[in-house]
CSV table of C-alpha atoms in Angstrom, one decimal:
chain,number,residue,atom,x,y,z
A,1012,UNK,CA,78.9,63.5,60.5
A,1013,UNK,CA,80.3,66.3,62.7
A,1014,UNK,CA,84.1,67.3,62.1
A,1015,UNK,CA,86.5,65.0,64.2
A,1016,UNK,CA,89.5,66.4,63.5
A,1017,UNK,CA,91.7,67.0,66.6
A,1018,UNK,CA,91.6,70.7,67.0
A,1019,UNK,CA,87.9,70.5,66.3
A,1020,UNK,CA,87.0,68.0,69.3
A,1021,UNK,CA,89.6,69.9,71.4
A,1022,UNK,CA,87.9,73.6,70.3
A,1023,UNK,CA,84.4,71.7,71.2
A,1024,UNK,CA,85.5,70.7,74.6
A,1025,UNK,CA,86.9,74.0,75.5
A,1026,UNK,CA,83.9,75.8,74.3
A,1027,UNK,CA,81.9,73.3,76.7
A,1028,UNK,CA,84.1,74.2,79.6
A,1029,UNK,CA,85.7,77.4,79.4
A,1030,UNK,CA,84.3,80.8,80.8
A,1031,UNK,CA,84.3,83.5,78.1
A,1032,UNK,CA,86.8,87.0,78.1
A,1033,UNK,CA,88.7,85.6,80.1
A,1034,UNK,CA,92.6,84.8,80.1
A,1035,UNK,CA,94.4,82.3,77.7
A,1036,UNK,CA,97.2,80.8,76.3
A,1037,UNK,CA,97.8,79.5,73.2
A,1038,UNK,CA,101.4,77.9,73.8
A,1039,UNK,CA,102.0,76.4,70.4
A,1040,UNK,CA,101.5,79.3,67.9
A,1041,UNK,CA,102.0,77.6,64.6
A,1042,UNK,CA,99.5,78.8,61.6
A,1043,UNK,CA,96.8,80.1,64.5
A,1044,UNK,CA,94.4,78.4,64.2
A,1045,UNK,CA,94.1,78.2,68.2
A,1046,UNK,CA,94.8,81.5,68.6
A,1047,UNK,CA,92.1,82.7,67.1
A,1048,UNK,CA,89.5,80.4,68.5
A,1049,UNK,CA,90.6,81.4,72.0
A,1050,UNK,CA,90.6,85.6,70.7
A,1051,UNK,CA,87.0,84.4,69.9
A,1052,UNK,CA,86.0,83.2,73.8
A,1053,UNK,CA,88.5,86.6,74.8
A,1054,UNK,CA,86.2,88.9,72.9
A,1055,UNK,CA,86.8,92.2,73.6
A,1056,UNK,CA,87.2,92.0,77.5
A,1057,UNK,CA,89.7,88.8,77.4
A,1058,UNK,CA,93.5,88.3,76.7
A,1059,UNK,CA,95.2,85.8,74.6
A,1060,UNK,CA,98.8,85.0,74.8
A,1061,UNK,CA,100.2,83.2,72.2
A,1062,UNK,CA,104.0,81.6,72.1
A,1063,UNK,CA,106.2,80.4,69.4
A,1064,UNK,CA,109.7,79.9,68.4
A,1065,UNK,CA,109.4,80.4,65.0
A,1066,UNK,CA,109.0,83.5,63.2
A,1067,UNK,CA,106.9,82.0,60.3
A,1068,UNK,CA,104.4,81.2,62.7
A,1069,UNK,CA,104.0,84.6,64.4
A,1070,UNK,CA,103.1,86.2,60.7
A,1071,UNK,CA,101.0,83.4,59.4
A,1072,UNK,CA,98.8,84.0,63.2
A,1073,UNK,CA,99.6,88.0,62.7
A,1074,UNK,CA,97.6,87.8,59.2
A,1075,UNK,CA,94.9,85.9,60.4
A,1076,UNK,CA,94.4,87.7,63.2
A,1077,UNK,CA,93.8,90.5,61.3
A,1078,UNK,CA,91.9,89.2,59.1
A,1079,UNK,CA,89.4,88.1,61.3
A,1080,UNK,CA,89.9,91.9,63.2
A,1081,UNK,CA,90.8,90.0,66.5
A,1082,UNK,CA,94.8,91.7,66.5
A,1083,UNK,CA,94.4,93.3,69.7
A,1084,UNK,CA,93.1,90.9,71.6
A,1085,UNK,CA,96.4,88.6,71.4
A,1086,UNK,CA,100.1,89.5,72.3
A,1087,UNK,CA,102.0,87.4,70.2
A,1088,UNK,CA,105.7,86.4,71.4
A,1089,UNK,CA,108.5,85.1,69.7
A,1090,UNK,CA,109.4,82.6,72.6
A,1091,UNK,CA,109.5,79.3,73.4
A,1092,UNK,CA,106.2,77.8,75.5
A,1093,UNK,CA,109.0,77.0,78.3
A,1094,UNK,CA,109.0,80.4,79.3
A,1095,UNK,CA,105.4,81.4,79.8
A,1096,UNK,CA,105.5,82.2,83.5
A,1097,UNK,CA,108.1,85.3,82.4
A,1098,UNK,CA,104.6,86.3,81.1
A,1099,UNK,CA,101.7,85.4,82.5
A,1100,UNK,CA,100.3,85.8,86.0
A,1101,UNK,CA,100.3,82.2,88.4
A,1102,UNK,CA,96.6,81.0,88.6
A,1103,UNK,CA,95.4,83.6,86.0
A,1104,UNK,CA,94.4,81.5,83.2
A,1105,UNK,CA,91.5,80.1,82.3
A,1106,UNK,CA,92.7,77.6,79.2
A,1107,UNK,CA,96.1,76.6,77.6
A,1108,UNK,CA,96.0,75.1,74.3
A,1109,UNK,CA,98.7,72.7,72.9
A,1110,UNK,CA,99.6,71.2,70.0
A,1111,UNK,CA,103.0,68.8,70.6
A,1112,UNK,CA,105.0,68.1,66.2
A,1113,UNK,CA,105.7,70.7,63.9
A,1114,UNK,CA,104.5,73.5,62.2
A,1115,UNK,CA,102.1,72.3,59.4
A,1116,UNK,CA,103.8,72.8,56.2
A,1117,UNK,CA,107.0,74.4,58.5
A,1118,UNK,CA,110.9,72.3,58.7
A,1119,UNK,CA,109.9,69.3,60.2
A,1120,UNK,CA,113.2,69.0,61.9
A,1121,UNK,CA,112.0,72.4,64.0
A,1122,UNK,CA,109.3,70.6,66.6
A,1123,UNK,CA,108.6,70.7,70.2
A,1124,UNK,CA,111.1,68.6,72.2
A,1125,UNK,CA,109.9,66.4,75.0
A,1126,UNK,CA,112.3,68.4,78.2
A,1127,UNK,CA,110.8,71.7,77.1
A,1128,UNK,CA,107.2,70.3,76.3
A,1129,UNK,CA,107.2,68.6,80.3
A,1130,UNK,CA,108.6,72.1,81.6
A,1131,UNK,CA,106.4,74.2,79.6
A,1132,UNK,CA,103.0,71.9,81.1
A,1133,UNK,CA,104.3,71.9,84.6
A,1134,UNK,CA,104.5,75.6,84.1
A,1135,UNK,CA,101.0,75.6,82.5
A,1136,UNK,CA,99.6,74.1,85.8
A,1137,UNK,CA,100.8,76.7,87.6
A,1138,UNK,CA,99.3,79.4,86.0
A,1139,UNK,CA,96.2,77.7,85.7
A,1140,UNK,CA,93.5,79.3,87.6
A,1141,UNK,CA,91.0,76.8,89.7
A,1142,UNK,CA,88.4,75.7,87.7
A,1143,UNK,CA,90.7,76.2,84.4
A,1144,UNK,CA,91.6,73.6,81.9
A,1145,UNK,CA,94.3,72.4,79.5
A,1146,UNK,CA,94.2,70.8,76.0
A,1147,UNK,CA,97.0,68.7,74.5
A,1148,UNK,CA,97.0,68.0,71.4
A,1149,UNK,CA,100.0,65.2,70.9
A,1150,UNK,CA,101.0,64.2,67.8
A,1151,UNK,CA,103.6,61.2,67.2
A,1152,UNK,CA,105.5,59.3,64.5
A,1153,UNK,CA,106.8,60.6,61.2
A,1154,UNK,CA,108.6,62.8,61.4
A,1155,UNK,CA,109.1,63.2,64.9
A,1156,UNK,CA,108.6,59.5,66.5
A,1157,UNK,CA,106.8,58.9,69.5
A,1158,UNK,CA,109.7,59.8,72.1
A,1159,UNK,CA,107.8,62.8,73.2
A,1160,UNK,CA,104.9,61.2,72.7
A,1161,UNK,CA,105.6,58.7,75.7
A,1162,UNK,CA,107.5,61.1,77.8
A,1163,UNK,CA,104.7,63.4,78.2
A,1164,UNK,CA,102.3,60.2,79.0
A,1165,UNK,CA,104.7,59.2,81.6
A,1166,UNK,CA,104.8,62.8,82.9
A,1167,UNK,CA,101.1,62.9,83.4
A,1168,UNK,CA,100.7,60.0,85.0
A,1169,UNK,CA,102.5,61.8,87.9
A,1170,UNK,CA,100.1,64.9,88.1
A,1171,UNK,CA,98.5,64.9,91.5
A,1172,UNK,CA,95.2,63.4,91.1
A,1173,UNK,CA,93.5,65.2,94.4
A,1174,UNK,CA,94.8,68.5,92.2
A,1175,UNK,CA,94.3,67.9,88.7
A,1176,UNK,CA,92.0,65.4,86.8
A,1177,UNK,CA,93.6,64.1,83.3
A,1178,UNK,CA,91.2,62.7,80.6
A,1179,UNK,CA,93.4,60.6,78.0
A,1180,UNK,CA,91.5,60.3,74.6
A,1181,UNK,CA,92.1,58.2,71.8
A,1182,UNK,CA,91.0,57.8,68.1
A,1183,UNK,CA,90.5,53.3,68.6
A,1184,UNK,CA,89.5,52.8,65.2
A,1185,UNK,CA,92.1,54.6,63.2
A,1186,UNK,CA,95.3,53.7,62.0
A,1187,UNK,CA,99.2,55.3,61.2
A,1188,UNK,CA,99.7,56.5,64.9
A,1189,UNK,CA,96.9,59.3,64.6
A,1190,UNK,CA,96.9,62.3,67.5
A,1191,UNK,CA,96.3,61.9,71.1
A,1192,UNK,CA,94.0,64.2,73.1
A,1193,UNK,CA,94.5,64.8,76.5
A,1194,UNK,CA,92.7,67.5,78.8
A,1195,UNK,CA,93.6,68.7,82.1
A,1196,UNK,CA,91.4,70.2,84.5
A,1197,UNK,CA,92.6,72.3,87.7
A,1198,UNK,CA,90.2,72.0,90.8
């Protein structure tokens, strides 16, 4: 059986869809995992931007990215995904990755919130070229309850349908709230 963990289906997808060395966004850092799958479709002629608040995360992607000899192909900034545009380009990228909870093994009481999640995909859209896609990842419960969870749902629900097409995924057969994936296409 083929891996079906979230980030693998979402990398799958992506890698179905996506044009290579091109522009990309990793908005939710964490241990960079993400990060260094989209350095991957950047190769040497792409760009990767990665965000996070947490200073843990920027090391943990810093060493791995190195590691893997892929440090120059991603600017890695200590900022909140909220604040991508003061970075990137409108209509420049090709993917934006998320992944909505906590850092894996981080302070569980330091996780994406559902105002700046909302702000940070509407801002997402924007820069979005035509033809380019995003990938939510949405984790719920635990921890951090399924407030966001349904706030972003809501939010999507509202995204221009003649702009955007949104593909809601589910895991039917498992149990304990497991992750919701979510892809967003710009036409």
């Amino acid at each position: 059986m083929k891996n079906s963990q979230i980030t693998h289906w979402c990398h799958e997808i992506i890698r179905s869809q996506a044009k290579n060395r091109g522009i990309y966004i990793d908005a939710t850092m964490g241990k960079g995992y993400d990060t260094a799958f989209l350095c991957e479709l950047a190769g040497d002629e792409g760009k990767v931007y990665a965000f996070d608040i947490q200073e843990k995360a920027l090391e943990l992607t810093k060493k791995r990215l190195e590691e893997q000899k892929m440090a120059e192909r991603a600017s890695l900034i200590l900022d909140g995904h909220e604040h991508m545009e003061q970075y990137v380009e409108p209509e420049s990228v090709d993917v934006i990755c998320f992944n909505f909870g906590y850092l894996p093994g981080g302070d569980h009481r330091i996780a994406t919130c559902p105002d700046t999640s909302i702000a940070a995909i509407e801002q997402g859209l924007r820069l979005l070229k035509p033809g380019g896609m995003m990938s939510l990842c949405i984790y719920s419960g635990g921890d951090t309850g399924f407030e966001e969870k349904e706030k972003i749902l809501d939010y999507l629900k509202q995204i221009p349908a003649k702009e955007y097409t949104v593909i809601l995924n589910q895991y039917f057969n498992r149990q304990n709230d497991p992750p919701v994936p979510v892809f967003i296409f710009k036409g």
